[in-house]
Amino acid sequence: MRVLLTSEDRNRIQRFKEEFNQLEQQLRRGFGRKPPLVQIVKSYAQTHRGWKHEQELLGLLNLRNDISHAEGTDRLLALPTEFAIRDVRRIRRSIAWLQAVGVRFRKKVEFVNPDTTVATVLSLVSERDYSQFPIEEQGHVKGLITENGITRWFAKRYVSGASWPDPDQTPIKALYRNEENRTAYVIVPRHQSVESAVGEFYSHPDLEAILITEGGKNVLPLLGIITRWDVLDLTRAI
């Protein structure tokens, strides 16, 4: 005989499973799909000594597994509560903040060089929907050209009555030499925590992006980039 569930029960089960699936995806970043989740949780607890949710998470994992195995049968032993759903969300938030930026924000970074024209950068903004481009020269980051920086540069020339530049003939080095570029970005090591990196945006209101390298030095390759939009997406997700 199957367990009779109310619509509220089914709704809680569905929401619990969705939250837990997102938590599992977050935990598996850097581990892949092969290791059992129990092993990943234990490894995570060993790596992050200040993280205190191992036993709580293993209990929620058992609940998730019981629901998955018993769904549609008469073997359902427990139902998730609203507290359990909130607990999964709270643990997911704790993991997001503790993860290394090199795991959470690892991505291919597109560069430009000092002689790239403003027209080319504007085309990249339109085509790729990017708003920040690190400037590379001889294996080092020389600056950060941003959508906001380009707009401010054009605005200043317009207000001052200066001649209107030809975007096809103007290299971006003409912009970032005049732009307050040094405060537009910081470089952090890949092992820095997400929580610490996000704090950089709160500490430096003018910060446009955080660039990630192996040791936090101004030497390529870049392993990833964090923008204000990334931080907004992260806080919405958790």
Coordinates of N, CA and C in Angstrom, one line a residue:
M1 N 0.8 -1.2 0.0 CA 0.0 0.0 0.0 C 0.9 1.2 0.0
R2 N 0.6 2.1 -0.9 CA 1.4 3.4 -1.0 C 1.0 4.4 0.0
V3 N 2.0 5.2 0.5 CA 1.7 6.2 1.4 C 0.9 7.3 0.7
L4 N -0.1 7.8 1.4 CA -1.0 8.8 0.8 C -0.4 10.2 1.2
L5 N 0.0 10.9 0.2 CA 0.6 12.2 0.5 C -0.4 13.4 0.1
T6 N -0.4 14.4 0.9 CA -1.2 15.6 0.6 C -0.4 16.4 -0.5
S7 N -1.1 17.4 -1.0 CA -0.5 18.3 -2.0 C 0.7 19.1 -1.3
E8 N 0.5 19.4 0.0 CA 1.5 20.1 0.7 C 2.7 19.2 0.9
D9 N 2.5 17.9 1.2 CA 3.6 17.0 1.3 C 4.4 16.9 0.0
R10 N 3.7 16.8 -1.1 CA 4.4 16.7 -2.4 C 5.2 17.9 -2.7
N11 N 4.6 19.1 -2.4 CA 5.3 20.3 -2.6 C 6.5 20.4 -1.8
R12 N 6.5 20.0 -0.5 CA 7.7 20.1 0.3 C 8.8 19.1 -0.2
I13 N 8.3 17.9 -0.6 CA 9.3 17.0 -1.2 C 10.0 17.5 -2.4
Q14 N 9.2 18.1 -3.3 CA 9.8 18.7 -4.5 C 10.8 19.8 -4.2
R15 N 10.4 20.7 -3.3 CA 11.3 21.8 -3.0 C 12.5 21.3 -2.3
F16 N 12.4 20.3 -1.4 CA 13.6 19.8 -0.7 C 14.5 19.2 -1.7
K17 N 14.0 18.4 -2.7 CA 14.8 17.7 -3.7 C 15.5 18.8 -4.6
E18 N 14.8 19.8 -5.0 CA 15.4 20.9 -5.8 C 16.6 21.6 -5.1
E19 N 16.3 21.9 -3.8 CA 17.4 22.6 -3.0 C 18.6 21.7 -2.8
F20 N 18.3 20.4 -2.5 CA 19.4 19.5 -2.3 C 20.2 19.2 -3.6
N21 N 19.5 19.1 -4.7 CA 20.2 19.0 -6.0 C 21.2 20.1 -6.3
Q22 N 20.7 21.3 -5.9 CA 21.6 22.5 -6.1 C 22.8 22.4 -5.2
L23 N 22.5 21.9 -3.9 CA 23.6 21.8 -3.0 C 24.6 20.7 -3.5
E24 N 24.1 19.6 -4.0 CA 25.0 18.6 -4.5 C 25.9 19.1 -5.7
Q25 N 25.3 19.8 -6.6 CA 26.0 20.4 -7.7 C 27.1 21.3 -7.2
Q26 N 26.8 22.1 -6.1 CA 27.8 23.0 -5.6 C 29.0 22.2 -4.9
L27 N 28.6 21.1 -4.2 CA 29.7 20.3 -3.6 C 30.5 19.6 -4.6
R28 N 30.0 19.2 -5.7 CA 30.7 18.4 -6.7 C 31.7 19.3 -7.5
R29 N 31.6 20.6 -7.5 CA 32.5 21.4 -8.2 C 33.9 21.1 -7.7
G30 N 34.8 20.7 -8.6 CA 36.1 20.4 -8.3 C 36.3 18.9 -7.9
F31 N 35.2 18.1 -7.8 CA 35.3 16.7 -7.5 C 34.8 15.9 -8.7
G32 N 33.9 16.4 -9.5 CA 33.3 15.6 -10.6 C 32.2 14.8 -10.0
R33 N 31.7 13.9 -10.9 CA 30.5 13.1 -10.6 C 30.8 11.7 -10.0
K34 N 32.1 11.3 -10.0 CA 32.4 9.9 -9.6 C 32.4 9.7 -8.1
P35 N 33.0 10.5 -7.3 CA 33.1 10.1 -5.9 C 31.7 10.2 -5.3
P36 N 31.4 9.2 -4.4 CA 30.1 9.2 -3.6 C 30.0 10.6 -2.9
L37 N 28.8 11.0 -2.7 CA 28.6 12.3 -2.1 C 29.0 12.3 -0.6
V38 N 28.9 11.2 0.0 CA 29.3 11.0 1.4 C 30.8 11.3 1.5
Q39 N 31.6 10.7 0.6 CA 33.0 10.9 0.5 C 33.4 12.4 0.3
I40 N 32.6 13.1 -0.6 CA 32.9 14.5 -0.8 C 32.6 15.3 0.4
V41 N 31.5 15.0 1.1 CA 31.2 15.8 2.3 C 32.3 15.6 3.4
K42 N 32.8 14.4 3.6 CA 33.9 14.2 4.5 C 35.1 14.9 4.1
S43 N 35.5 14.8 2.8 CA 36.7 15.5 2.3 C 36.5 17.0 2.5
Y44 N 35.3 17.5 2.2 CA 35.1 19.0 2.4 C 35.3 19.4 3.9
A45 N 34.8 18.6 4.8 CA 34.9 18.9 6.2 C 36.4 18.8 6.6
Q46 N 37.2 17.9 6.1 CA 38.6 17.8 6.4 C 39.4 19.0 5.9
T47 N 39.0 19.5 4.7 CA 39.7 20.6 4.0 C 39.4 21.9 4.7
H48 N 38.1 22.1 5.1 CA 37.6 23.3 5.7 C 37.3 23.1 7.2
R49 N 38.4 23.2 8.0 CA 38.2 22.9 9.4 C 37.2 23.7 10.2
G50 N 37.0 24.9 9.7 CA 36.0 25.8 10.3 C 34.6 25.5 10.0
W51 N 34.4 24.6 9.0 CA 33.0 24.2 8.6 C 32.4 23.2 9.5
K52 N 31.2 23.5 10.1 CA 30.7 22.6 11.1 C 29.4 21.9 10.7
H53 N 29.2 21.7 9.5 CA 27.9 21.1 9.0 C 27.9 19.7 8.5
E54 N 29.1 19.0 8.8 CA 29.2 17.7 8.2 C 28.1 16.7 8.6
Q55 N 27.9 16.6 9.9 CA 26.9 15.6 10.4 C 25.5 16.0 10.0
E56 N 25.2 17.3 10.1 CA 23.9 17.8 9.7 C 23.6 17.5 8.2
L57 N 24.6 17.7 7.4 CA 24.5 17.5 6.0 C 24.3 16.0 5.7
L58 N 25.1 15.1 6.4 CA 24.9 13.7 6.2 C 23.5 13.2 6.5
G59 N 23.0 13.8 7.6 CA 21.6 13.5 8.0 C 20.6 13.9 6.9
L60 N 20.8 15.0 6.3 CA 19.9 15.5 5.2 C 20.1 14.7 4.0
L61 N 21.3 14.2 3.8 CA 21.6 13.3 2.6 C 20.8 12.0 2.8
N62 N 20.8 11.4 4.0 CA 20.1 10.2 4.2 C 18.6 10.4 4.0
L63 N 18.1 11.6 4.4 CA 16.7 11.9 4.1 C 16.4 12.0 2.6
R64 N 17.3 12.6 1.9 CA 17.1 12.7 0.4 C 17.1 11.3 -0.2
N65 N 18.1 10.5 0.2 CA 18.2 9.2 -0.3 C 16.9 8.3 0.0
D66 N 16.4 8.4 1.2 CA 15.2 7.7 1.6 C 14.0 8.1 0.7
I67 N 13.9 9.4 0.5 CA 12.8 9.9 -0.3 C 13.0 9.4 -1.8
S68 N 14.2 9.5 -2.3 CA 14.4 9.0 -3.7 C 14.1 7.5 -3.9
H69 N 14.6 6.7 -2.9 CA 14.4 5.3 -3.0 C 13.0 4.8 -2.8
A70 N 12.2 5.6 -1.9 CA 10.9 5.1 -1.5 C 9.8 5.8 -2.3
E71 N 10.1 6.8 -3.1 CA 9.1 7.6 -3.8 C 8.2 6.6 -4.6
G72 N 6.9 6.8 -4.4 CA 5.9 5.9 -5.1 C 5.7 4.6 -4.5
T73 N 6.3 4.3 -3.4 CA 6.1 3.0 -2.7 C 5.5 3.3 -1.3
D74 N 5.4 2.2 -0.5 CA 4.9 2.3 0.9 C 6.1 2.3 1.9
R75 N 7.3 2.6 1.4 CA 8.5 2.6 2.3 C 9.0 4.0 2.7
L76 N 8.2 5.0 2.4 CA 8.6 6.3 2.8 C 8.5 6.5 4.3
L77 N 9.6 6.7 5.0 CA 9.7 6.7 6.4 C 9.6 8.1 7.0
A78 N 10.0 9.1 6.2 CA 10.0 10.5 6.8 C 9.7 11.5 5.7
L79 N 9.2 12.6 6.0 CA 9.0 13.7 5.1 C 9.8 14.9 5.5
P80 N 10.3 15.7 4.5 CA 11.1 16.9 4.8 C 10.2 18.0 5.4
T81 N 10.7 18.7 6.4 CA 9.9 19.8 6.9 C 10.4 21.1 6.3
E82 N 9.7 22.2 6.6 CA 10.2 23.5 6.2 C 11.6 23.8 6.8
F83 N 11.8 23.3 8.0 CA 13.1 23.5 8.6 C 14.2 22.8 7.9
A84 N 13.9 21.6 7.4 CA 14.9 20.9 6.6 C 15.3 21.6 5.3
I85 N 14.3 22.1 4.7 CA 14.5 22.9 3.4 C 15.4 24.1 3.7
R86 N 15.1 24.8 4.8 CA 15.9 26.0 5.2 C 17.3 25.6 5.5
D87 N 17.4 24.4 6.2 CA 18.8 23.9 6.6 C 19.6 23.7 5.3
V88 N 19.0 23.0 4.3 CA 19.8 22.8 3.1 C 20.2 24.1 2.5
R89 N 19.3 25.1 2.4 CA 19.7 26.4 1.9 C 20.8 27.0 2.7
R90 N 20.7 26.9 4.0 CA 21.8 27.5 4.8 C 23.1 26.9 4.6
I91 N 23.1 25.5 4.5 CA 24.4 24.8 4.3 C 24.9 25.2 2.9
R92 N 24.1 25.3 1.9 CA 24.5 25.7 0.6 C 25.2 27.1 0.6
R93 N 24.6 28.0 1.4 CA 25.2 29.3 1.5 C 26.6 29.2 2.2
S94 N 26.7 28.4 3.2 CA 28.0 28.2 3.9 C 29.1 27.7 2.9
I95 N 28.7 26.8 2.1 CA 29.7 26.2 1.1 C 30.1 27.2 0.1
A96 N 29.1 28.0 -0.4 CA 29.4 29.0 -1.4 C 30.4 30.0 -0.9
W97 N 30.3 30.4 0.4 CA 31.2 31.4 0.9 C 32.6 30.8 1.1
L98 N 32.7 29.5 1.5 CA 34.0 28.9 1.8 C 34.7 28.4 0.6
Q99 N 34.1 28.2 -0.5 CA 34.7 27.7 -1.7 C 35.9 28.6 -2.1
A100 N 36.9 28.1 -2.7 CA 38.0 28.9 -3.3 C 37.5 29.5 -4.6
V101 N 37.9 30.8 -4.8 CA 37.5 31.5 -6.0 C 38.0 30.8 -7.3
G102 N 39.1 30.0 -7.2 CA 39.6 29.3 -8.3 C 38.7 28.1 -8.7
V103 N 37.8 27.7 -7.8 CA 36.8 26.7 -8.1 C 35.5 27.3 -8.5
R104 N 35.0 28.2 -7.7 CA 33.7 28.8 -8.0 C 33.7 29.7 -9.3
F105 N 34.8 30.4 -9.5 CA 34.7 31.4 -10.6 C 35.8 31.1 -11.7
R106 N 36.2 29.8 -11.8 CA 37.2 29.5 -12.8 C 36.5 29.6 -14.2
K107 N 37.1 30.3 -15.1 CA 36.5 30.4 -16.4 C 37.6 31.0 -17.4
K108 N 37.3 30.8 -18.7 CA 38.2 31.4 -19.7 C 38.0 32.9 -19.7
V109 N 39.2 33.6 -19.7 CA 39.2 35.1 -19.6 C 39.6 35.6 -21.0
E110 N 38.9 36.5 -21.6 CA 39.3 37.1 -22.8 C 40.0 38.3 -22.6
F111 N 41.2 38.4 -23.3 CA 42.1 39.6 -23.2 C 41.9 40.5 -24.4
V112 N 42.4 41.7 -24.1 CA 42.7 42.6 -25.3 C 44.1 43.1 -25.0
N113 N 44.7 43.8 -26.0 CA 46.1 44.4 -25.8 C 46.0 45.9 -25.9
P114 N 47.0 46.6 -25.5 CA 47.0 48.0 -25.5 C 46.7 48.7 -26.9
D115 N 47.0 48.0 -28.0 CA 46.7 48.5 -29.3 C 45.4 48.1 -29.9
T116 N 44.6 47.3 -29.2 CA 43.2 47.0 -29.6 C 42.4 48.3 -29.7
T117 N 41.7 48.4 -30.8 CA 40.9 49.7 -30.9 C 39.7 49.7 -30.1
V118 N 39.2 50.9 -29.8 CA 37.9 51.0 -29.1 C 36.8 50.4 -29.8
A119 N 36.8 50.5 -31.1 CA 35.7 49.8 -31.9 C 35.7 48.3 -31.7
T120 N 36.9 47.7 -31.7 CA 37.0 46.3 -31.5 C 36.4 45.9 -30.1
V121 N 36.8 46.7 -29.1 CA 36.3 46.4 -27.7 C 34.8 46.5 -27.7
L122 N 34.2 47.6 -28.3 CA 32.8 47.8 -28.3 C 32.1 46.6 -29.0
S123 N 32.7 46.1 -30.1 CA 32.2 44.9 -30.8 C 32.1 43.7 -29.9
L124 N 33.2 43.5 -29.1 CA 33.2 42.4 -28.2 C 32.2 42.6 -27.1
V125 N 32.0 43.8 -26.6 CA 30.9 44.0 -25.6 C 29.6 43.6 -26.2
S126 N 29.3 43.9 -27.4 CA 28.0 43.6 -28.0 C 27.9 42.1 -28.3
E127 N 29.0 41.5 -28.9 CA 28.9 40.1 -29.3 C 28.9 39.1 -28.1
R128 N 29.8 39.4 -27.1 CA 30.0 38.4 -26.1 C 29.2 38.8 -24.8
D129 N 28.7 40.0 -24.7 CA 28.0 40.4 -23.5 C 28.9 40.5 -22.3
Y130 N 30.2 40.8 -22.6 CA 31.1 41.0 -21.5 C 31.2 42.5 -21.2
S131 N 31.6 42.9 -20.0 CA 31.7 44.3 -19.7 C 33.1 44.7 -19.2
Q132 N 33.9 43.7 -18.9 CA 35.3 44.0 -18.5 C 36.3 43.1 -19.3
F133 N 37.4 43.8 -19.7 CA 38.4 43.1 -20.5 C 39.8 43.4 -19.9
P134 N 40.5 42.4 -19.3 CA 41.8 42.7 -18.9 C 42.7 43.0 -20.1
I135 N 43.7 43.9 -19.8 CA 44.6 44.3 -20.9 C 46.0 43.5 -20.7
E136 N 46.4 42.8 -21.6 CA 47.6 41.9 -21.5 C 48.7 42.5 -22.3
E137 N 49.9 42.5 -21.7 CA 51.1 42.9 -22.4 C 52.3 42.2 -21.8
Q138 N 53.0 41.4 -22.7 CA 54.2 40.7 -22.3 C 54.0 39.8 -21.0
G139 N 52.8 39.1 -21.0 CA 52.6 38.1 -20.0 C 52.1 38.7 -18.7
H140 N 51.8 40.0 -18.6 CA 51.3 40.6 -17.4 C 50.0 41.4 -17.7
V141 N 49.2 41.6 -16.6 CA 48.0 42.5 -16.7 C 48.5 43.9 -16.6
K142 N 48.1 44.7 -17.6 CA 48.5 46.1 -17.6 C 47.3 47.0 -17.2
G143 N 46.2 46.5 -17.2 CA 45.0 47.3 -16.9 C 43.7 46.5 -17.1
L144 N 42.6 47.2 -16.9 CA 41.3 46.6 -17.1 C 40.5 47.7 -17.8
I145 N 40.0 47.3 -19.0 CA 39.2 48.2 -19.8 C 37.7 47.8 -19.5
T146 N 36.9 48.7 -19.2 CA 35.5 48.4 -18.8 C 34.5 49.2 -19.6
E147 N 33.3 48.6 -19.7 CA 32.2 49.3 -20.4 C 32.0 50.7 -19.8
N148 N 32.1 50.7 -18.4 CA 31.9 52.0 -17.7 C 33.0 53.0 -18.0
G149 N 34.3 52.5 -18.1 CA 35.4 53.3 -18.4 C 35.3 53.9 -19.8
I150 N 34.9 53.2 -20.8 CA 34.7 53.7 -22.1 C 33.7 54.8 -22.1
T151 N 32.6 54.6 -21.4 CA 31.5 55.6 -21.4 C 32.0 56.8 -20.7
R152 N 32.7 56.7 -19.6 CA 33.2 57.9 -18.9 C 34.2 58.7 -19.8
W153 N 35.0 57.9 -20.6 CA 36.0 58.6 -21.4 C 35.3 59.4 -22.5
F154 N 34.3 58.8 -23.1 CA 33.6 59.6 -24.2 C 32.9 60.8 -23.6
A155 N 32.3 60.6 -22.4 CA 31.5 61.6 -21.7 C 32.4 62.8 -21.4
K156 N 33.6 62.5 -20.9 CA 34.5 63.6 -20.5 C 34.9 64.4 -21.7
R157 N 35.2 63.7 -22.8 CA 35.6 64.4 -24.1 C 34.4 65.3 -24.6
Y158 N 33.2 64.7 -24.5 CA 32.1 65.5 -25.0 C 31.9 66.7 -24.1
V159 N 31.9 66.6 -22.8 CA 31.7 67.8 -21.9 C 32.8 68.8 -22.1
S160 N 34.0 68.4 -22.3 CA 35.1 69.3 -22.4 C 35.2 70.0 -23.8
G161 N 34.4 69.5 -24.7 CA 34.5 70.0 -26.1 C 35.6 69.6 -26.9
A162 N 36.3 68.5 -26.4 CA 37.4 68.0 -27.2 C 36.9 67.3 -28.5
S163 N 37.8 67.2 -29.4 CA 37.4 66.5 -30.7 C 36.9 65.1 -30.5
W164 N 36.0 64.7 -31.3 CA 35.4 63.4 -31.1 C 36.3 62.4 -31.7
P165 N 36.7 61.4 -31.0 CA 37.7 60.4 -31.5 C 37.0 59.4 -32.4
D166 N 37.8 58.9 -33.3 CA 37.3 57.8 -34.2 C 37.6 56.5 -33.5
P167 N 36.6 55.7 -33.2 CA 36.7 54.5 -32.4 C 37.6 53.5 -33.2
D168 N 37.6 53.5 -34.6 CA 38.4 52.6 -35.4 C 39.8 52.9 -35.4
Q169 N 40.2 54.1 -35.0 CA 41.6 54.6 -35.0 C 42.1 54.8 -33.6
T170 N 41.3 54.7 -32.5 CA 41.7 55.0 -31.2 C 42.1 53.7 -30.4
P171 N 43.3 53.5 -30.0 CA 43.7 52.3 -29.2 C 43.2 52.5 -27.8
I172 N 42.9 51.4 -27.1 CA 42.4 51.5 -25.8 C 43.5 52.0 -24.8
K173 N 44.7 52.0 -25.2 CA 45.7 52.5 -24.2 C 45.5 54.0 -24.0
A174 N 44.8 54.7 -25.0 CA 44.5 56.1 -24.8 C 43.5 56.3 -23.7
L175 N 42.7 55.2 -23.5 CA 41.7 55.3 -22.4 C 42.2 55.0 -21.1
Y176 N 42.9 53.8 -21.0 CA 43.2 53.3 -19.6 C 44.4 54.1 -19.0
R177 N 45.1 54.9 -19.9 CA 46.2 55.7 -19.3 C 45.5 56.9 -18.6
N178 N 44.4 57.3 -19.1 CA 43.7 58.5 -18.5 C 42.7 58.0 -17.4
E179 N 42.2 56.8 -17.6 CA 41.2 56.3 -16.6 C 41.8 56.0 -15.3
E180 N 41.1 56.1 -14.2 CA 41.5 55.7 -12.9 C 41.5 54.2 -12.8
N181 N 42.5 53.6 -13.5 CA 42.5 52.2 -13.8 C 42.9 51.3 -12.6
R182 N 43.8 51.8 -11.8 CA 44.4 51.0 -10.8 C 43.4 50.6 -9.7
T183 N 42.4 51.4 -9.5 CA 41.4 51.0 -8.6 C 40.2 50.2 -9.2
A184 N 40.3 49.9 -10.5 CA 39.3 49.2 -11.1 C 39.3 47.7 -10.9
Y185 N 40.5 47.1 -10.5 CA 40.6 45.7 -10.3 C 41.6 45.4 -9.2
V186 N 41.5 44.2 -8.7 CA 42.5 43.6 -7.8 C 42.8 42.2 -8.3
I187 N 43.9 41.7 -7.9 CA 44.3 40.3 -8.3 C 44.4 39.5 -7.0
V188 N 43.8 38.3 -7.0 CA 43.8 37.4 -5.8 C 44.2 36.0 -6.2
P189 N 44.8 35.3 -5.3 CA 45.2 33.9 -5.6 C 43.9 33.0 -5.7
R190 N 44.1 31.9 -6.4 CA 43.0 31.0 -6.7 C 42.4 30.3 -5.4
H191 N 43.2 30.2 -4.4 CA 42.8 29.6 -3.1 C 42.0 30.5 -2.2
Q192 N 42.0 31.8 -2.5 CA 41.2 32.7 -1.6 C 39.8 32.4 -1.6
S193 N 39.2 32.5 -0.4 CA 37.8 32.1 -0.3 C 36.8 33.1 -1.0
V194 N 35.7 32.6 -1.4 CA 34.7 33.4 -2.0 C 34.3 34.5 -1.1
E195 N 34.1 34.2 0.2 CA 33.6 35.2 1.1 C 34.6 36.4 1.2
S196 N 35.9 36.1 1.2 CA 36.9 37.1 1.3 C 36.9 37.9 0.0
A197 N 36.8 37.3 -1.1 CA 36.8 38.0 -2.4 C 35.6 38.9 -2.5
V198 N 34.4 38.4 -2.1 CA 33.2 39.3 -2.2 C 33.4 40.5 -1.3
G199 N 34.1 40.3 -0.2 CA 34.4 41.4 0.7 C 35.2 42.5 0.1
E200 N 36.0 42.2 -0.9 CA 36.7 43.2 -1.6 C 35.8 44.3 -2.3
F201 N 34.7 43.8 -2.8 CA 33.7 44.7 -3.5 C 33.1 45.7 -2.5
Y202 N 32.9 45.2 -1.2 CA 32.3 46.0 -0.2 C 33.3 47.0 0.3
S203 N 34.6 46.6 0.4 CA 35.7 47.5 0.9 C 36.1 48.5 -0.1
H204 N 35.9 48.2 -1.4 CA 36.4 49.1 -2.5 C 35.2 49.4 -3.4
P205 N 34.5 50.5 -3.2 CA 33.3 50.8 -4.0 C 33.6 51.0 -5.5
D206 N 34.8 51.3 -5.8 CA 35.1 51.6 -7.2 C 35.6 50.3 -8.0
L207 N 35.6 49.2 -7.2 CA 36.1 48.0 -7.8 C 35.2 47.5 -8.9
E208 N 35.8 47.2 -10.1 CA 35.0 46.7 -11.2 C 35.1 45.1 -11.3
A209 N 36.3 44.6 -11.0 CA 36.5 43.2 -11.2 C 37.6 42.7 -10.3
I210 N 37.5 41.4 -10.0 CA 38.6 40.7 -9.3 C 39.2 39.7 -10.3
L211 N 40.5 39.7 -10.5 CA 41.2 38.8 -11.4 C 41.8 37.7 -10.6
I212 N 41.8 36.5 -11.0 CA 42.3 35.3 -10.3 C 43.5 34.7 -11.0
T213 N 44.6 34.6 -10.2 CA 45.8 34.0 -10.8 C 46.2 32.9 -9.8
E214 N 47.2 32.1 -10.1 CA 47.7 31.0 -9.3 C 48.1 31.5 -7.9
G215 N 48.9 32.5 -7.8 CA 49.4 32.9 -6.5 C 49.0 34.4 -6.2
G216 N 48.1 35.0 -6.9 CA 47.7 36.4 -6.7 C 48.7 37.4 -7.2
K217 N 49.6 36.9 -8.1 CA 50.6 37.9 -8.6 C 50.1 38.3 -10.0
N218 N 50.7 39.4 -10.4 CA 50.4 40.0 -11.7 C 51.1 39.3 -12.9
V219 N 50.9 38.0 -12.9 CA 51.5 37.2 -14.0 C 50.5 36.2 -14.6
L220 N 50.4 36.2 -15.9 CA 49.5 35.3 -16.5 C 49.9 33.8 -16.4
P221 N 49.0 32.9 -16.4 CA 47.6 33.0 -17.0 C 46.7 33.5 -15.9
L222 N 45.6 34.1 -16.3 CA 44.4 34.4 -15.5 C 43.6 33.1 -15.4
L223 N 43.1 32.7 -14.3 CA 42.3 31.5 -14.1 C 40.8 31.8 -14.0
G224 N 40.5 33.1 -13.9 CA 39.1 33.5 -13.8 C 38.9 34.9 -13.5
I225 N 37.7 35.4 -13.5 CA 37.4 36.8 -13.2 C 36.1 36.8 -12.5
I226 N 36.0 37.7 -11.5 CA 34.7 38.0 -10.8 C 34.3 39.4 -11.0
T227 N 33.1 39.6 -11.4 CA 32.5 40.9 -11.6 C 31.4 41.2 -10.6
R228 N 31.0 42.4 -10.6 CA 29.9 42.7 -9.7 C 28.6 41.9 -10.0
W229 N 28.4 41.6 -11.3 CA 27.3 40.8 -11.7 C 27.4 39.4 -11.2
D230 N 28.6 38.9 -11.1 CA 28.8 37.5 -10.6 C 28.4 37.5 -9.1
V231 N 28.8 38.5 -8.4 CA 28.5 38.6 -7.0 C 27.0 38.7 -6.8
L232 N 26.3 39.4 -7.6 CA 24.9 39.6 -7.5 C 24.2 38.2 -7.8
D233 N 24.7 37.6 -8.8 CA 24.1 36.2 -9.2 C 24.3 35.3 -8.0
L234 N 25.5 35.3 -7.4 CA 25.8 34.4 -6.3 C 24.9 34.6 -5.1
T235 N 24.7 35.9 -4.7 CA 23.9 36.2 -3.6 C 22.4 35.9 -3.9
R236 N 22.0 36.0 -5.1 CA 20.6 35.6 -5.5 C 20.5 34.1 -5.4
A237 N 21.5 33.3 -5.8 CA 21.4 31.9 -5.8 C 21.4 31.3 -4.4
I238 N 22.0 32.0 -3.5 CA 22.1 31.4 -2.1 C 21.2 32.1 -1.2

